[in-house]
Amino acid sequence: MAQVSDKPKFVTREEVKMPPLKELTSMRDKIAPGHRLCTGCVAGTILRQMFMAAEAADYTLIIANATGCVEVCTSIYPYTSWKVPWIHNAFENAAATITGVEAAYKALKKKGMLPSDKKVKFVALAGDGGTYDIGFQSLSGAFERNHDFIYVCYDNEAYMNTGIQRSSATPRHASTTTQPAGKVIPGKPQPKKWMPEIAVAHGIPYVAQLAPSNFNDFFKKFTKALNTEGPSYLNIFCTCPRGWRAKEEEGILISKLAVETNYWPLFEVENGSWKINYKPKERKSVVEFLKKQGRFKHMFKSGNEHLIEELQQDVDKRWERLLKLEQL
Amino acid sequence: MAVRLMTERKVVPYTGNMATAEALRQINPDVVAAYPITPQTEIMHFFANYVANGLVDTEFMTVESEHSALSAAVGAAAAGARAMTATAGPGLALMWEILGVASGMRLPIVIPVVNRALSAPINIHCDHSDMMGARDQGCIMLFSENAEEQYDNVIQAVRIAEDERVRLPVIIGMDGFIISHSIENVSLLTDDEVKKFVGKQTLTHSLLDIDNPVTHGPIAMADSYMEFKRQQREAMMNAYKVIREAGEEFAELKGKKYEHIETYKTEDAEYILIVMGSAAGTAKYTVDGLREKGEKVGLIKVRTFRPFPYYDVVDVIDASNVKAIGVMDRAETFGGYSGPLFEEVCTSLYTRGKIYPITGIVYGLGGRDCNLNHIEEAFDVVKRKAAGMDVPPVTYLNLRV
Ligand SMILES: Cc1ncc(C[n+]2csc(CCOP(=O)(O)OP(=O)(O)O)c2C)c(N)n1
Ligand code: SF4
Ligand SMILES: [Mg+2]
């Protein structure tokens, strides 16, 4: 394991060379077509964006995938969508699993037993449930042990695979099957857990928040994570048309609105220093983001204006905190 | 490279934990994941010292829970590494979910377990409820009678687990404190002998083979799940043979033979006790004492609990002059007829058409003492059963009234 004290150097955003889109899109896909993700599921888009960055940097990803939509939809025996080494162990242990693989890599490398000496990067891939909730302990342990891996959370803000149950990543007032908008309780009472700052608190070298609508930024951040020694945490916005009751063709648009409304700010944290990568010239009202999604529909009923206000406050508070963190 | 410490064979005064750690050092696994729990923790203290002093090449992972310990071992084993972890009682319970993952993914992980009671009430002392709780998770299970057996079993376990016909995790149990913390004479092999016996692992379907990417742990629907399970059953049946072969080869090396069961003065025995773990030692001693008084008593010690050696057990009983059998369980099956070992023995006998008077005896829960007097008491129960007297389905030994 890398020494916790030696601060890794980062490639700067300017140093990340993004090949022309034409070149990127003609790269051999590492995720095969025919998987069972819903039409319009942005998780699939995220995977492709990850693989483009990895391919461009000549890295092979070795992935441990937590139970969830991506895992279930891509590995129905006897088929697999994965053209890279991939393992599913259980729901709550993607981080522990990938650190075991990484430890094996070191051990077998020492023994001269590795079949290939190409560049590899270890990736734990999990949904918000597998990250913010049930996989939290395993994730925290893996960060603290300072293994060399990227933790990717595709955050679709609920337990989708089991039928849209609330998680600690679900935003305030969203309607889910376990906290539905009712006459007395209007959806989830608690605000969304602020995971990136918890990741930063571990003292890991690189934490970033990404959105698939902003591919340029996505590409740079993933490339930086590839080049970081030690743990990286990537929190990725992931539209779930099914669970959010949104239009299948609007996944990327909703991601864009999330960024433009500051609902999903794009930032990165290198060795504890925060930087906001995109500040909208004119921040849109969160309403623009909410109105595209059925999970927030009840908030638009007359008499419920305060629900929208409260969510807007959550968004503004987080943005202000980010601005402060950037000043540190 | 790991330093060779034992260049000559030695008999040393070791506890079970020291002996287990010594076996681990000599095996020199690629990855070991550890989490503290009494009475296992000490194994990892010893091992951590080997790591700190460069005596092993192991990547040592001090993880944040037993669940993660086994999860990391699964990742490491799927990558082709020789992976191990060790635990006890509640730690094994926390691993339970991943034990089934490890066996279902056919990963040869070796797991020494220091047997400890489950909560509640919380208790750090010995019984077998931890391994019995995990008995249907598809792992091979061996029980050791003493420190040397634990040492020998752990070394054999590597071979058994990695055999192509098997590829299953192996759990090797030794009784908490009774074995783990008692000093006995342990005869050790040399480092080279252990290295040769365990051999080199082969990289099969390694996650690190990026030129031949494999998918480990896919989802199987109703159209294929049962075939996976059936293959696991077959691997377990193969293990019956492979454990025996490993025992025979080990005997050639060390002179001490390991079989699925060990029998003690059963040939002409009329009253037979069946037992696992450290109580077997006490029971042998008791048998000697009773034999001196002219009593025809004998003992069967079960070493392999999974796969259960039903043929071996019945053959031995059949060849004796048995009038009644007592099966001693160091675990409860609340609401069942008697303990898990009892049920295995009954099934083994009945399915071979052998009906003998048989009774269940539960002993030693949470570290409750089981000495010569208690084993004598157990034989008394068996004698009463043979005489047709009324005996309850389960007799608790050494219970305070
Ligand atoms: C130990 C355990 N608890 C619960 C489940 C059930 N389960 C499987 S996937 C899932 C939801 C996953 O949610 P998330 O991690 O957000 O991923 P998503 O499905 O949204 O992509 C749940 C609750 C499980 N498989 N294992
Ligand atoms: S439920 Fe949502 S996250 Fe899951 S596959 Fe469908 S769109 Fe994707
Ligand atoms: Mg989710």
XYZ file of C-alpha atoms in Angstrom, chain A residues 1 60-63 71-93 96-108 110-111 113-120 122 137-142 144-145 147, chain B residues 28-31 56-82 94 97-98 101-102 105 107 200-203 206-221 223-224 228:
122
model
C 0.000 0.000 0.000
C -7.761 -2.048 -18.310
C -10.363 -1.755 -15.587
C -10.800 -4.706 -13.217
C -14.207 -4.271 -11.648
C -24.842 -5.928 -11.829
C -28.146 -7.679 -12.385
C -28.659 -6.313 -15.891
C -25.193 -7.166 -17.205
C -24.474 -10.663 -15.927
C -27.406 -12.949 -16.530
C -25.829 -16.378 -16.818
C -24.784 -17.753 -19.293
C -24.280 -14.288 -20.791
C -22.086 -11.431 -19.702
C -21.773 -7.883 -20.992
C -18.298 -7.448 -19.586
C -15.221 -7.551 -21.773
C -13.000 -6.777 -18.792
C -12.424 -8.900 -15.668
C -15.454 -8.458 -13.450
C -16.638 -9.885 -10.161
C -19.852 -9.650 -8.226
C -19.561 -10.797 -4.617
C -22.511 -9.320 -2.691
C -24.357 -6.043 -2.098
C -22.395 -4.482 0.744
C -18.828 -5.459 -0.026
C -13.662 -5.038 0.412
C -13.780 -7.309 -2.629
C -11.792 -5.020 -4.914
C -9.171 -4.410 -2.220
C -8.752 -8.188 -1.981
C -8.172 -8.268 -5.733
C -5.702 -5.410 -5.447
C -3.849 -7.189 -2.635
C -3.703 -10.323 -4.794
C -2.273 -8.215 -7.623
C 0.571 -7.030 -5.410
C 1.250 -10.520 -4.076
C 1.248 -12.227 -7.456
C 5.966 -10.004 -6.362
C 5.926 -13.706 -7.189
C 2.968 -14.812 -11.536
C 1.069 -12.119 -13.385
C 0.018 -13.159 -16.862
C 0.223 -9.582 -18.180
C 2.076 -6.442 -17.227
C -0.276 -3.992 -18.913
C -1.698 -1.068 -16.956
C -4.649 -2.023 -14.790
C -9.108 -1.572 -9.800
C -18.486 0.383 6.290
C -16.659 -1.659 3.706
C -15.996 1.516 1.695
C -14.716 3.409 4.719
C -12.388 0.546 5.641
C -10.980 0.349 2.131
C -8.608 4.012 5.433
C -6.359 1.146 4.322
C -5.642 0.703 -1.367
C 3.082 -18.364 3.217
C -0.280 -17.378 1.682
C -0.504 -14.569 -0.861
C -3.255 -12.709 0.966
C 6.307 -14.152 5.001
C 5.558 -12.587 1.609
C 1.877 -12.197 2.408
C -0.207 -9.105 1.659
C -1.734 -8.764 5.113
C -5.062 -6.923 5.193
C -6.276 -5.663 8.544
C -9.855 -5.068 7.529
C -12.762 -3.463 9.366
C -14.970 -6.546 9.886
C -15.145 -10.294 9.385
C -17.629 -9.706 6.587
C -14.996 -7.679 4.784
C -12.264 -10.160 5.734
C -13.976 -12.939 3.850
C -15.131 -10.573 1.097
C -11.534 -9.520 0.510
C -10.448 -13.182 0.554
C -13.085 -13.877 -2.111
C -11.693 -11.075 -4.280
C -8.141 -12.284 -3.732
C -8.988 -15.921 -4.453
C -10.886 -14.956 -7.613
C -7.730 -13.137 -8.656
C -5.862 -16.424 -8.231
C -4.152 -15.704 -4.931
C -3.864 -18.222 -2.118
C -20.989 -12.328 10.345
C -23.460 -14.683 3.765
C -20.044 -14.665 2.131
C -20.536 -16.859 -2.003
C -17.075 -18.387 -1.579
C -17.946 -19.342 -6.671
C -12.970 -20.447 -4.314
C 2.136 -24.204 -6.163
C -1.296 -22.881 -6.975
C -2.404 -22.646 -10.574
C -4.005 -19.493 -11.879
C -7.886 -15.212 -12.641
C -9.363 -11.730 -12.515
C -5.848 -10.485 -13.195
C -5.656 -12.218 -16.558
C -6.765 -9.180 -18.517
C -6.186 -10.845 -21.866
C -8.783 -13.454 -20.981
C -11.405 -11.532 -19.036
C -13.762 -13.604 -16.919
C -17.031 -12.768 -15.228
C -17.133 -14.074 -11.652
C -20.380 -14.295 -9.729
C -23.042 -13.710 -12.385
C -26.723 -13.878 -11.617
C -28.254 -17.297 -12.293
C -31.957 -17.647 -12.853
C -32.956 -22.252 -15.420
C -29.375 -22.677 -14.209
C -24.617 -24.805 -9.945
